[in-house]
Amino acid sequence: GVRMEVLKEKEEEEQREEEDLKALEISNDLQDMEMKVSVEQVCIPSNVPDFDWSSIDTSQLPSSYKTNSPKEKKLLHIADHFLQQYSHLCPDRKPLFLHPVNECGVEKFVSTTVRPTLLPYAELYHWGGCASFVSDYLTMEPLKCPITPPSSLYSPTTILKYQRGNCFDFSVLLCSMLIGAGYDAYCVHGYATREMCTLDETLELCPLLRKPQEVPKEEMKKKPSKYRVKPPPDLQSTFELQQKAKKKAESEAVLKNKEREEEKEVEKLRPDPLRGLRVHAWVLVLSGKREVPENFFINPFTGNSHSTTDERFLGIESVWNHRNYWVNMQDCGNGCKDLVFDLDDAIRWEIMLLRNNRPLQLFPDAKKVKELSVRDKDDVEKEEEDRSFDMPPSWVAPVQISPRDFETRCSQGKKLILYKQAKLEKWAPYLNGNGLVKRLTVYADSNCTEVVQVREWFKNREDMLDMREVNKQTQLTTEHFSPGHLFGLKAHTYLSLEAGTDRSMEFYNEARVDGLQKRVENANEMTEYFMGRDDFLHVRHVEFGKRGKKVHLADTRTDINARPIVQIKECFHRNLEKPADEDVAERIFLITEEMIHLTYHLKDKYITASKKDFFKASERDRKGNEIDMTLEMCITYQTGSSEKDKKLLQQYKLLQELTKEEKQLKQQVQQSEAEVLNILKTRENEETAIKLSVSIYNTERNGKRRQQYEAMKHKTEDKLLGQEQRDLDYLAPFLIRIGDREKMTKGQALCVRDECLSDFKQCLIDKANIIQARFEKAVEELQKKDQWFQENRSRLSAEEENDFLARRSEASFHVHVLALRLNREKQMAPQKYLALEEKLHKDPRLAPHLGHA
């Protein structure tokens, strides 16, 4: 029995030695891999230009960048102590990213590098605008070693100044902007795929090409009535429907399998030996604040949102914001799919600084809890006291972005992104003379050689052109316009700008008198669609014959080749003020046959409509003389009546009205043709001489407006200065005491000067004291409000609590304003005093007596 125990112990020792050797081999392999990666710089894109960060000027940075406050030093001590415990309890995990050095070489805790900022641009109040701005404004730099976090983390102000950074720099800047906009955002240190870490989107579909998901509308379920009529039987073959659905499912499955096979082939061609080890940083946004329904990730390189179960995110080490730091204690064997983002769960997330006096939970095992109880109580109390202190404020200066930088966005004003069979180009406004700001080129092959489609987006064009889409295979061009075009044009689809070719024009019908919504035209036909007309017309269809001689129309810009009109067909909506059998639904003017067909709306409980056919050929004889109206000139079918309408006078009057309307319709059709030609000519001129509009508020580009503004500003300043010099005589109260100013001695002049300076000094002191008293009173009131809120918080309703917080925010803002005023007054007082002293020496009444005193 003893031998068996000895043998078992030996086997256990051998197993431990083997495990240790394997661990050593793995660590050695990782070290070798790190060395290879650092030497070869694996997967660094060639299109990213090198930048020497060591050459940046840090002399003008604030003192907070170069030194640590006592509170920051204590925080670094706590972080080191926390890292020691973590390394002891989790020896297999990699070191945490806690306090890298900043641009001045000073260690700063990562949470204090986050500077919550709300910038004064409406676009940056939403997460999408913040993410797209960061991804466009900054240039991506890969990590020096892809499998280790960086040794430094620069401030967002420096990153914005040089417009470049790695994934950690991107994430800290984006997180600062999101927190400032009210989101519950966190920086994430984790692992991701090679494509995400290196900003390789050549395998991704361009977001502009993704079809929006169709949300099925829930139909209202009505309670069936027992008296309802049974619906007609469905005569469709269920077998055929099943076969169609089966074929559709098979085709979709084939497409999916093809895509998967292509992805697998790509993975085989491009295997990643560092999969699961590549370090990446991104942003986590938790649900709750700003009506965010569910947690999601934001990749700062692209600005796109991702689900927390996305397979491209392979694991998380830690997360942090401006208040705390959390370490992920969950298993990431399945990526981030199974992670729970409840940061208050002390088992899943280890927090660095304690909040709300919660107990320290570092050891999940019972044995380690017993070991903790053995430790000295004083050490535990000291440790809890250290970890329960508040995070110091950010050392980063306020983040600011000028309007010009915000408008320019991309580095040097342009950016290129390659997607799967697509290329996206971006430009800053006004960089291109034609107003082009974005262009998407779609290719038929993965090598991007055969162009299929080109989409272009424009801004600030006087012709209101918003977007142009060109199909390179069919040469079909579609242009979209913003409201405000000369002809109310909304969209224009054409093959060529030459007259007589196929085209379709859409209009803003609210901006047109005739309510025209759309016009479709080819060589032989023209169809117009209307909306909101008083005569209820909604469709007009015209058929043409071969072209004739040129005709000039009044109120038009050009002559047109008159196309003989063969037929005009008009359709009308129902006019409820008329009986159905008197309300025309459709009328057809057969010009060459000299006939008019009228079809009326259906009457209730009838399946046929009333009709009338007029024959104009029999209205006149061969000599052109009018003849009497006969029954043969009008054929009538009246629903609900077997007798023919014998009132020839009414029919004659109706025929006369229709004849007049036919002439008017011919003119309207010719005017429509002329309008098409005018639009085409205008579009040619607009494309030949493209003009960009500049807002009157844009004083930087609007030179004329800027000159007017500066002239008005100088005029106002001169006027105010002259008014001040006339109205304010600061020496008058002191010169009155002397009496005769002409016989003033040097001693009297010195006395006047000293009295004036002394009085001014006392005024500055009194003003500062008043502001100081108001500031202290406001601070005291704010403290009383906070104390009252803490005492009565449990009894307040949600609405009362929100109301209090709003009032408390106003009071806090008032305190902040008073503090700024007091600080400014203290800084400006010496300058004001010296300015007055210099002014007194230059005053013509005192200067002759003071000399150089």
PDB file of N, CA, C and O in Angstrom, residues 144-167:
ATOM      1  N   LYS A 144       2.672  48.688 -32.721  1.00  0.00           N
ATOM      2  CA  LYS A 144       4.037  48.284 -33.052  1.00  0.00           C
ATOM      3  C   LYS A 144       4.196  46.776 -32.958  1.00  0.00           C
ATOM      4  O   LYS A 144       4.848  46.149 -33.790  1.00  0.00           O
ATOM      5  N   CYS A 145       3.599  46.186 -31.931  1.00  0.00           N
ATOM      6  CA  CYS A 145       3.558  44.719 -31.802  1.00  0.00           C
ATOM      7  C   CYS A 145       2.090  44.312 -31.731  1.00  0.00           C
ATOM      8  O   CYS A 145       1.381  44.722 -30.813  1.00  0.00           O
ATOM      9  N   PRO A 146       1.584  43.547 -32.672  1.00  0.00           N
ATOM     10  CA  PRO A 146       0.140  43.263 -32.730  1.00  0.00           C
ATOM     11  C   PRO A 146      -0.388  42.466 -31.548  1.00  0.00           C
ATOM     12  O   PRO A 146      -1.596  42.435 -31.334  1.00  0.00           O
ATOM     13  N   ILE A 147       0.474  41.790 -30.776  1.00  0.00           N
ATOM     14  CA  ILE A 147      -0.021  40.914 -29.711  1.00  0.00           C
ATOM     15  C   ILE A 147       0.216  41.500 -28.321  1.00  0.00           C
ATOM     16  O   ILE A 147      -0.012  40.815 -27.323  1.00  0.00           O
ATOM     17  N   THR A 148       0.640  42.749 -28.236  1.00  0.00           N
ATOM     18  CA  THR A 148       0.805  43.403 -26.938  1.00  0.00           C
ATOM     19  C   THR A 148       0.243  44.806 -27.020  1.00  0.00           C
ATOM     20  O   THR A 148       0.331  45.462 -28.063  1.00  0.00           O
ATOM     21  N   PRO A 149      -0.339  45.297 -25.920  1.00  0.00           N
ATOM     22  CA  PRO A 149      -0.851  46.665 -25.926  1.00  0.00           C
ATOM     23  C   PRO A 149       0.288  47.672 -26.012  1.00  0.00           C
ATOM     24  O   PRO A 149       1.441  47.345 -25.722  1.00  0.00           O
ATOM     25  N   PRO A 150       0.004  48.899 -26.390  1.00  0.00           N
ATOM     26  CA  PRO A 150       1.075  49.896 -26.537  1.00  0.00           C
ATOM     27  C   PRO A 150       1.658  50.292 -25.183  1.00  0.00           C
ATOM     28  O   PRO A 150       1.012  50.155 -24.140  1.00  0.00           O
ATOM     29  N   SER A 151       2.873  50.786 -25.218  1.00  0.00           N
ATOM     30  CA  SER A 151       3.537  51.232 -23.990  1.00  0.00           C
ATOM     31  C   SER A 151       3.152  52.652 -23.626  1.00  0.00           C
ATOM     32  O   SER A 151       3.480  53.112 -22.532  1.00  0.00           O
ATOM     33  N   SER A 152       2.495  53.369 -24.523  1.00  0.00           N
ATOM     34  CA  SER A 152       2.111  54.753 -24.258  1.00  0.00           C
ATOM     35  C   SER A 152       0.665  54.978 -24.690  1.00  0.00           C
ATOM     36  O   SER A 152       0.144  54.278 -25.556  1.00  0.00           O
ATOM     37  N   LEU A 153       0.032  55.964 -24.060  1.00  0.00           N
ATOM     38  CA  LEU A 153      -1.332  56.361 -24.401  1.00  0.00           C
ATOM     39  C   LEU A 153      -1.387  57.879 -24.319  1.00  0.00           C
ATOM     40  O   LEU A 153      -1.327  58.455 -23.236  1.00  0.00           O
ATOM     41  N   TYR A 154      -1.487  58.526 -25.485  1.00  0.00           N
ATOM     42  CA  TYR A 154      -1.443  59.984 -25.538  1.00  0.00           C
ATOM     43  C   TYR A 154      -2.819  60.577 -25.259  1.00  0.00           C
ATOM     44  O   TYR A 154      -3.848  59.906 -25.347  1.00  0.00           O
ATOM     45  N   SER A 155      -2.825  61.855 -24.929  1.00  0.00           N
ATOM     46  CA  SER A 155      -4.072  62.556 -24.608  1.00  0.00           C
ATOM     47  C   SER A 155      -4.908  62.755 -25.870  1.00  0.00           C
ATOM     48  O   SER A 155      -4.367  62.856 -26.975  1.00  0.00           O
ATOM     49  N   PRO A 156      -6.248  62.822 -25.729  1.00  0.00           N
ATOM     50  CA  PRO A 156      -7.098  63.090 -26.899  1.00  0.00           C
ATOM     51  C   PRO A 156      -6.775  64.406 -27.588  1.00  0.00           C
ATOM     52  O   PRO A 156      -6.940  64.529 -28.799  1.00  0.00           O
ATOM     53  N   THR A 157      -6.286  65.415 -26.835  1.00  0.00           N
ATOM     54  CA  THR A 157      -5.954  66.693 -27.470  1.00  0.00           C
ATOM     55  C   THR A 157      -4.774  66.545 -28.429  1.00  0.00           C
ATOM     56  O   THR A 157      -4.787  67.111 -29.527  1.00  0.00           O
ATOM     57  N   THR A 158      -3.764  65.778 -28.035  1.00  0.00           N
ATOM     58  CA  THR A 158      -2.619  65.551 -28.915  1.00  0.00           C
ATOM     59  C   THR A 158      -3.021  64.711 -30.122  1.00  0.00           C
ATOM     60  O   THR A 158      -2.573  64.968 -31.252  1.00  0.00           O
ATOM     61  N   ILE A 159      -3.850  63.705 -29.900  1.00  0.00           N
ATOM     62  CA  ILE A 159      -4.311  62.857 -31.004  1.00  0.00           C
ATOM     63  C   ILE A 159      -5.095  63.685 -32.016  1.00  0.00           C
ATOM     64  O   ILE A 159      -4.930  63.531 -33.235  1.00  0.00           O
ATOM     65  N   LEU A 160      -5.937  64.603 -31.528  1.00  0.00           N
ATOM     66  CA  LEU A 160      -6.697  65.459 -32.433  1.00  0.00           C
ATOM     67  C   LEU A 160      -5.781  66.431 -33.177  1.00  0.00           C
ATOM     68  O   LEU A 160      -6.026  66.763 -34.343  1.00  0.00           O
ATOM     69  N   LYS A 161      -4.737  66.889 -32.510  1.00  0.00           N
ATOM     70  CA  LYS A 161      -3.838  67.857 -33.131  1.00  0.00           C
ATOM     71  C   LYS A 161      -3.099  67.242 -34.316  1.00  0.00           C
ATOM     72  O   LYS A 161      -2.978  67.863 -35.375  1.00  0.00           O
ATOM     73  N   TYR A 162      -2.633  65.994 -34.163  1.00  0.00           N
ATOM     74  CA  TYR A 162      -1.850  65.351 -35.225  1.00  0.00           C
ATOM     75  C   TYR A 162      -2.692  64.408 -36.085  1.00  0.00           C
ATOM     76  O   TYR A 162      -2.168  63.815 -37.031  1.00  0.00           O
ATOM     77  N   GLN A 163      -3.974  64.222 -35.742  1.00  0.00           N
ATOM     78  CA  GLN A 163      -4.937  63.466 -36.554  1.00  0.00           C
ATOM     79  C   GLN A 163      -4.472  62.053 -36.882  1.00  0.00           C
ATOM     80  O   GLN A 163      -4.617  61.591 -38.015  1.00  0.00           O
ATOM     81  N   ARG A 164      -3.935  61.351 -35.904  1.00  0.00           N
ATOM     82  CA  ARG A 164      -3.504  59.964 -36.112  1.00  0.00           C
ATOM     83  C   ARG A 164      -3.388  59.282 -34.759  1.00  0.00           C
ATOM     84  O   ARG A 164      -3.249  59.935 -33.723  1.00  0.00           O
ATOM     85  N   GLY A 165      -3.447  57.964 -34.781  1.00  0.00           N
ATOM     86  CA  GLY A 165      -3.327  57.211 -33.543  1.00  0.00           C
ATOM     87  C   GLY A 165      -3.645  55.746 -33.760  1.00  0.00           C
ATOM     88  O   GLY A 165      -4.138  55.335 -34.822  1.00  0.00           O
ATOM     89  N   ASN A 166      -3.379  54.932 -32.729  1.00  0.00           N
ATOM     90  CA  ASN A 166      -3.705  53.505 -32.788  1.00  0.00           C
ATOM     91  C   ASN A 166      -5.110  53.273 -32.251  1.00  0.00           C
ATOM     92  O   ASN A 166      -5.833  54.218 -31.919  1.00  0.00           O
ATOM     93  N   CYS A 167      -5.490  52.015 -32.132  1.00  0.00           N
ATOM     94  CA  CYS A 167      -6.857  51.686 -31.739  1.00  0.00           C
ATOM     95  C   CYS A 167      -7.181  52.194 -30.329  1.00  0.00           C
ATOM     96  O   CYS A 167      -8.322  52.584 -30.046  1.00  0.00           O
TER      97      CYS A 167
END
